[in-house]
Amino acid sequence: MRKSHPIRRVVLATAATVSGVVLLLSLKPASDPASASAVGAAPQQPAAGQESPQGGMRGGAGAGGGSGTVTGDAAQTQYGAVQVRLTVSNGRITKAEAVQAPKGGLSDQKTQLAVPKLNQEAVAAGNADIDAVSGATYTSTGYKQSLQSALDRMRTAAPSGGSGASGTAGSAAGQARTVTGKAERTQYGPVQVRITLVGGRITKAEAVQAPKGGLSDQKTQLAVPKLNQEAVAAGNADIDAVSGATYTSTGYKQSLQSALDQAR
């Protein structure tokens, strides 16, 4: 038998190895992780909570005209005050709630019965032309009055078609808007403050509720004008109490702070 030459065996083995490497390279997928991201990669999906530019996702209820919250005047009834706050989106009521309603004894039951129904009707109707709830006539009447005042405020706050809601971050610079603070209860009655802001600065402050009757009338007439002036001058709730009207002053400052918090 004829033996192969050693050098020839080495050459043949080397050639076989090179052929194998070439074959492996030709079979390797073109879309490895690095190349897939550069060539032919599938487009990434938008992250949760986003939309493509065509979807036009915008900045929530505060964006656009006629969006935000607006609080109506507190309407006094035989059994207590009723006050309505609306949430508005693009000029449409999306939520209604009673931030004040009669409490205590039988009033609790009537409030629990009436207010949810009135809230639903306000959203459905989009106005104050809603039916009273049977068995809760006083609460229903007060609710409708406060609801109407909220709607009126919403319309008059932005006659040019901007946001009619108090406390709306999307209000245009220089446009007047109003914000009503929470009604703060004092030993002599509730105090509630409404402020008007232009460009984020308080231009007017007023007490829409203050203690009444007897000596309270005198103290209210003495204290409230001074507190209003101080609120405008200071631009915040860090104002001095009026001597002789400590309870009214304290309630005023608390409601003023609540209005400022809503405005922010």
C-alpha positions as a LaTeX table, in Angstrom:
\begin{tabular}{lrrr}
\hline
Residue & $x$ (\AA) & $y$ (\AA) & $z$ (\AA) \\
\hline
Met1 & 0.00 & 0.00 & 0.00 \\
Arg2 & 1.19 & 3.49 & $-0.89$ \\
Lys3 & 1.57 & 5.83 & 2.11 \\
Ser4 & 0.43 & 9.50 & 1.98 \\
His5 & 3.06 & 12.12 & 2.29 \\
Pro6 & 2.92 & 13.93 & 5.73 \\
Ile7 & 2.99 & 17.43 & 4.19 \\
Arg8 & 0.08 & 16.56 & 1.89 \\
Arg9 & $-2.01$ & 15.42 & 4.89 \\
Val10 & $-1.40$ & 18.74 & 6.66 \\
Val11 & $-2.43$ & 20.75 & 3.58 \\
Leu12 & $-5.61$ & 18.75 & 3.14 \\
Ala13 & $-6.55$ & 19.13 & 6.85 \\
Thr14 & $-5.99$ & 22.89 & 6.71 \\
Ala15 & $-8.13$ & 23.22 & 3.59 \\
Ala16 & $-10.94$ & 21.27 & 5.26 \\
Thr17 & $-10.81$ & 23.52 & 8.32 \\
Val18 & $-11.00$ & 26.73 & 6.22 \\
Ser19 & $-13.96$ & 25.34 & 4.26 \\
Gly20 & $-15.78$ & 24.58 & 7.50 \\
Val21 & $-15.28$ & 28.09 & 8.85 \\
Val22 & $-16.54$ & 29.63 & 5.60 \\
Leu23 & $-19.60$ & 27.41 & 5.71 \\
Leu24 & $-20.39$ & 28.39 & 9.32 \\
Leu25 & $-20.04$ & 32.08 & 8.52 \\
Ser26 & $-22.37$ & 31.74 & 5.55 \\
Leu27 & $-25.02$ & 30.11 & 7.77 \\
Lys28 & $-24.82$ & 32.66 & 10.66 \\
Pro29 & $-28.08$ & 34.73 & 10.93 \\
Ala30 & $-27.75$ & 38.32 & 9.74 \\
Ser31 & $-30.00$ & 39.63 & 12.49 \\
Asp32 & $-27.97$ & 39.17 & 15.66 \\
Pro33 & $-28.78$ & 41.62 & 18.52 \\
Ala34 & $-26.33$ & 44.23 & 17.26 \\
Ser35 & $-27.33$ & 44.16 & 13.62 \\
Ala36 & $-31.07$ & 43.91 & 14.40 \\
Ser37 & $-30.98$ & 47.24 & 16.16 \\
Ala38 & $-29.31$ & 48.85 & 13.19 \\
Val39 & $-30.88$ & 47.18 & 10.18 \\
Gly40 & $-34.44$ & 45.95 & 9.73 \\
Ala41 & $-35.36$ & 46.27 & 13.46 \\
Ala42 & $-39.05$ & 46.43 & 14.29 \\
Pro43 & $-40.17$ & 49.93 & 15.49 \\
Gln44 & $-40.45$ & 50.26 & 19.27 \\
Gln45 & $-43.94$ & 50.43 & 20.71 \\
Pro46 & $-44.91$ & 53.59 & 22.66 \\
Ala47 & $-44.47$ & 53.30 & 26.41 \\
Ala48 & $-47.52$ & 52.86 & 28.59 \\
Gly49 & $-49.43$ & 56.12 & 29.03 \\
Gln50 & $-48.15$ & 57.59 & 25.75 \\
Glu51 & $-49.59$ & 57.80 & 22.29 \\
Ser52 & $-48.09$ & 58.41 & 18.90 \\
Pro53 & $-48.24$ & 61.99 & 17.56 \\
Gln54 & $-51.36$ & 61.05 & 15.62 \\
Gly55 & $-52.99$ & 60.04 & 18.92 \\
Gly56 & $-52.54$ & 63.54 & 20.30 \\
Met57 & $-52.40$ & 62.60 & 24.02 \\
Arg58 & $-52.39$ & 65.84 & 25.98 \\
Gly59 & $-51.78$ & 66.95 & 29.52 \\
Gly60 & $-54.93$ & 65.78 & 31.25 \\
Ala61 & $-57.98$ & 67.66 & 32.50 \\
Gly62 & $-56.05$ & 70.84 & 33.11 \\
Ala63 & $-55.04$ & 71.14 & 29.47 \\
Gly64 & $-57.15$ & 72.93 & 26.94 \\
Gly65 & $-59.93$ & 75.44 & 27.43 \\
Gly66 & $-62.73$ & 75.05 & 29.93 \\
Ser67 & $-61.04$ & 72.48 & 32.16 \\
Gly68 & $-60.42$ & 72.33 & 35.90 \\
Thr69 & $-62.55$ & 72.75 & 39.03 \\
Val70 & $-64.98$ & 75.44 & 40.09 \\
Thr71 & $-66.77$ & 75.77 & 43.44 \\
Gly72 & $-70.17$ & 77.39 & 43.81 \\
Asp73 & $-71.34$ & 79.61 & 46.66 \\
Ala74 & $-72.49$ & 77.89 & 49.84 \\
Ala75 & $-76.30$ & 77.99 & 49.83 \\
Gln76 & $-77.81$ & 78.19 & 53.32 \\
Thr77 & $-80.80$ & 75.95 & 54.03 \\
Gln78 & $-82.95$ & 75.32 & 57.08 \\
Tyr79 & $-80.76$ & 72.34 & 57.97 \\
Gly80 & $-77.33$ & 73.61 & 57.02 \\
Ala81 & $-75.22$ & 74.81 & 54.10 \\
Val82 & $-74.95$ & 73.07 & 50.75 \\
Gln83 & $-72.00$ & 73.78 & 48.48 \\
Val84 & $-71.17$ & 72.17 & 45.15 \\
Arg85 & $-67.84$ & 71.73 & 43.39 \\
Leu86 & $-67.64$ & 70.81 & 39.71 \\
Thr87 & $-64.87$ & 69.20 & 37.72 \\
Val88 & $-64.97$ & 70.37 & 34.12 \\
Ser89 & $-63.19$ & 69.02 & 31.06 \\
Asn90 & $-63.38$ & 70.91 & 27.76 \\
Gly91 & $-66.38$ & 72.86 & 29.04 \\
Arg92 & $-68.32$ & 69.73 & 30.07 \\
Ile93 & $-69.12$ & 68.68 & 33.65 \\
Thr94 & $-67.41$ & 65.38 & 34.34 \\
Lys95 & $-67.88$ & 65.28 & 38.10 \\
Ala96 & $-70.07$ & 66.98 & 40.70 \\
Glu97 & $-69.69$ & 66.73 & 44.46 \\
Ala98 & $-71.10$ & 68.41 & 47.54 \\
Val99 & $-68.24$ & 69.77 & 49.63 \\
Gln100 & $-70.83$ & 70.85 & 52.20 \\
Ala101 & $-74.20$ & 69.31 & 53.03 \\
Pro102 & $-76.49$ & 69.15 & 56.09 \\
Lys103 & $-75.20$ & 66.90 & 58.88 \\
Gly104 & $-76.38$ & 65.38 & 62.12 \\
Gly105 & $-79.34$ & 63.17 & 63.01 \\
Leu106 & $-81.87$ & 62.72 & 60.25 \\
Ser107 & $-79.94$ & 65.13 & 58.04 \\
Asp108 & $-77.19$ & 62.53 & 57.64 \\
Gln109 & $-79.65$ & 60.04 & 56.16 \\
Lys110 & $-81.18$ & 62.60 & 53.82 \\
Thr111 & $-77.77$ & 63.79 & 52.66 \\
Gln112 & $-76.65$ & 60.22 & 51.95 \\
Leu113 & $-79.86$ & 59.64 & 50.03 \\
Ala114 & $-79.97$ & 62.88 & 48.06 \\
Val115 & $-76.43$ & 64.00 & 47.28 \\
Pro116 & $-75.31$ & 61.02 & 45.14 \\
Lys117 & $-78.46$ & 61.33 & 43.03 \\
Leu118 & $-78.02$ & 65.08 & 42.65 \\
Asn119 & $-74.38$ & 64.61 & 41.66 \\
Gln120 & $-75.39$ & 62.14 & 38.95 \\
Glu121 & $-78.12$ & 64.42 & 37.64 \\
Ala122 & $-75.79$ & 67.42 & 37.50 \\
Val123 & $-73.30$ & 65.49 & 35.36 \\
Ala124 & $-76.02$ & 64.06 & 33.13 \\
Ala125 & $-77.84$ & 67.37 & 32.63 \\
Gly126 & $-74.81$ & 69.63 & 32.41 \\
Asn127 & $-76.81$ & 72.40 & 34.06 \\
Ala128 & $-78.83$ & 73.17 & 37.19 \\
Asp129 & $-82.18$ & 72.16 & 35.71 \\
Ile130 & $-82.35$ & 68.94 & 37.73 \\
Asp131 & $-85.11$ & 67.32 & 39.76 \\
Ala132 & $-85.27$ & 67.59 & 43.55 \\
Val133 & $-84.90$ & 64.33 & 45.46 \\
Ser134 & $-88.12$ & 63.35 & 47.20 \\
Gly135 & $-87.80$ & 63.71 & 50.97 \\
Ala136 & $-84.79$ & 66.05 & 50.72 \\
Thr137 & $-86.34$ & 69.21 & 49.34 \\
Tyr138 & $-84.21$ & 71.69 & 51.28 \\
Thr139 & $-80.96$ & 69.92 & 50.42 \\
Ser140 & $-82.00$ & 69.64 & 46.77 \\
Thr141 & $-82.88$ & 73.34 & 46.57 \\
Gly142 & $-79.60$ & 74.38 & 48.17 \\
Tyr143 & $-77.68$ & 72.03 & 45.88 \\
Lys144 & $-79.28$ & 73.50 & 42.76 \\
Gln145 & $-78.54$ & 77.06 & 43.92 \\
Ser146 & $-74.88$ & 76.31 & 44.59 \\
Leu147 & $-74.63$ & 74.36 & 41.33 \\
Gln148 & $-76.03$ & 77.33 & 39.40 \\
Ser149 & $-73.54$ & 79.69 & 41.04 \\
Ala150 & $-70.69$ & 77.34 & 40.07 \\
Leu151 & $-71.93$ & 77.28 & 36.47 \\
Asp152 & $-72.25$ & 81.07 & 36.44 \\
Arg153 & $-68.74$ & 81.47 & 37.79 \\
Met154 & $-67.41$ & 79.04 & 35.21 \\
Arg155 & $-68.96$ & 81.04 & 32.38 \\
Thr156 & $-67.96$ & 84.50 & 33.60 \\
Ala157 & $-64.43$ & 83.59 & 34.62 \\
Ala158 & $-63.32$ & 83.13 & 31.01 \\
Pro159 & $-65.59$ & 84.98 & 28.54 \\
Ser160 & $-62.98$ & 84.64 & 25.79 \\
Gly161 & $-63.27$ & 80.87 & 25.75 \\
Gly162 & $-60.38$ & 80.12 & 28.10 \\
Ser163 & $-60.67$ & 78.07 & 31.24 \\
Gly164 & $-63.72$ & 78.97 & 33.29 \\
Ala165 & $-62.64$ & 76.86 & 36.23 \\
Ser166 & $-61.16$ & 78.09 & 39.43 \\
Gly167 & $-57.72$ & 76.77 & 40.24 \\
Thr168 & $-56.95$ & 75.70 & 36.67 \\
Ala169 & $-53.24$ & 75.55 & 35.97 \\
Gly170 & $-53.87$ & 76.05 & 32.25 \\
Ser171 & $-55.23$ & 79.60 & 32.57 \\
Ala172 & $-53.55$ & 82.07 & 30.29 \\
Ala173 & $-51.16$ & 84.56 & 31.87 \\
Gly174 & $-52.97$ & 87.75 & 32.83 \\
Gln175 & $-56.41$ & 86.18 & 32.73 \\
Ala176 & $-58.47$ & 86.71 & 35.88 \\
Arg177 & $-59.78$ & 83.64 & 37.64 \\
Thr178 & $-61.46$ & 83.00 & 40.97 \\
Val179 & $-60.84$ & 80.33 & 43.56 \\
Thr180 & $-63.04$ & 79.66 & 46.59 \\
Gly181 & $-61.51$ & 78.14 & 49.70 \\
Lys182 & $-63.17$ & 75.63 & 51.97 \\
Ala183 & $-65.71$ & 76.88 & 54.49 \\
Glu184 & $-63.99$ & 76.85 & 57.88 \\
Arg185 & $-66.26$ & 76.44 & 60.89 \\
Thr186 & $-65.66$ & 78.67 & 63.89 \\
Gln187 & $-67.37$ & 78.98 & 67.25 \\
Tyr188 & $-69.57$ & 81.73 & 65.83 \\
Gly189 & $-70.21$ & 80.42 & 62.32 \\
Pro190 & $-68.42$ & 79.47 & 59.07 \\
Val191 & $-65.89$ & 81.66 & 57.31 \\
Gln192 & $-65.20$ & 81.16 & 53.62 \\
Val193 & $-62.89$ & 83.18 & 51.38 \\
Arg194 & $-62.91$ & 83.72 & 47.63 \\
Ile195 & $-59.91$ & 85.21 & 45.88 \\
Thr196 & $-59.43$ & 86.62 & 42.39 \\
Leu197 & $-56.04$ & 86.06 & 40.80 \\
Val198 & $-54.40$ & 87.62 & 37.76 \\
Gly199 & $-51.10$ & 86.16 & 36.64 \\
Gly200 & $-50.91$ & 84.17 & 39.86 \\
Arg201 & $-51.24$ & 87.27 & 42.07 \\
Ile202 & $-54.18$ & 87.98 & 44.39 \\
Thr203 & $-56.01$ & 91.06 & 43.15 \\
Lys204 & $-59.14$ & 90.71 & 45.27 \\
Ala205 & $-60.19$ & 88.83 & 48.40 \\
Glu206 & $-63.68$ & 88.57 & 49.86 \\
Ala207 & $-65.50$ & 86.58 & 52.50 \\
Val208 & $-68.48$ & 84.83 & 50.93 \\
Gln209 & $-69.38$ & 83.53 & 54.39 \\
Ala210 & $-68.73$ & 85.09 & 57.79 \\
Pro211 & $-70.34$ & 84.94 & 61.26 \\
Lys212 & $-73.70$ & 86.75 & 61.49 \\
Gly213 & $-76.16$ & 87.91 & 64.10 \\
Gly214 & $-75.84$ & 90.12 & 67.16 \\
Leu215 & $-72.29$ & 90.99 & 68.14 \\
Ser216 & $-70.96$ & 88.80 & 65.31 \\
Asp217 & $-72.25$ & 91.31 & 62.77 \\
Gln218 & $-70.12$ & 94.06 & 64.31 \\
Lys219 & $-67.02$ & 91.90 & 64.49 \\
Thr220 & $-67.47$ & 90.73 & 60.90 \\
Gln221 & $-67.87$ & 94.31 & 59.66 \\
Leu222 & $-64.76$ & 95.28 & 61.59 \\
Ala223 & $-62.55$ & 92.33 & 60.70 \\
Val224 & $-63.37$ & 91.18 & 57.18 \\
Pro225 & $-62.46$ & 94.37 & 55.25 \\
Lys226 & $-59.08$ & 94.47 & 57.02 \\
Leu227 & $-58.45$ & 90.79 & 56.37 \\
Asn228 & $-59.36$ & 91.25 & 52.70 \\
Gln229 & $-56.85$ & 94.09 & 52.37 \\
Glu230 & $-54.13$ & 92.14 & 54.13 \\
Ala231 & $-54.67$ & 89.09 & 51.91 \\
Val232 & $-54.22$ & 91.18 & 48.76 \\
Ala233 & $-51.20$ & 93.03 & 50.18 \\
Ala234 & $-49.45$ & 89.90 & 51.44 \\
Gly235 & $-50.36$ & 87.59 & 48.57 \\
Asn236 & $-50.53$ & 84.69 & 51.00 \\
Ala237 & $-52.25$ & 83.56 & 54.21 \\
Asp238 & $-49.52$ & 84.82 & 56.53 \\
Ile239 & $-51.59$ & 87.77 & 57.74 \\
Asp240 & $-52.28$ & 89.20 & 61.17 \\
Ala241 & $-55.47$ & 88.45 & 63.08 \\
Val242 & $-57.74$ & 91.41 & 63.74 \\
Ser243 & $-57.88$ & 92.27 & 67.44 \\
Gly244 & $-61.25$ & 91.40 & 68.94 \\
Ala245 & $-62.14$ & 89.01 & 66.09 \\
Thr246 & $-59.78$ & 86.11 & 66.71 \\
Tyr247 & $-62.15$ & 83.31 & 65.66 \\
Thr248 & $-63.17$ & 85.07 & 62.45 \\
Ser249 & $-59.53$ & 85.88 & 61.66 \\
Thr250 & $-58.44$ & 82.28 & 62.21 \\
Gly251 & $-61.23$ & 80.89 & 60.02 \\
Tyr252 & $-60.45$ & 83.48 & 57.36 \\
Lys253 & $-56.77$ & 82.55 & 57.22 \\
Gln254 & $-57.56$ & 78.83 & 57.00 \\
Ser255 & $-60.03$ & 79.30 & 54.16 \\
Leu256 & $-57.63$ & 81.67 & 52.40 \\
Gln257 & $-54.87$ & 79.06 & 52.60 \\
Ser258 & $-57.26$ & 76.46 & 51.19 \\
Ala259 & $-58.01$ & 78.74 & 48.22 \\
Leu260 & $-54.31$ & 79.32 & 47.61 \\
Asp261 & $-53.66$ & 75.58 & 47.73 \\
Gln262 & $-56.36$ & 75.00 & 45.10 \\
Ala263 & $-54.91$ & 77.74 & 42.90 \\
Arg264 & $-51.51$ & 76.06 & 42.91 \\
\hline
\end{tabular}
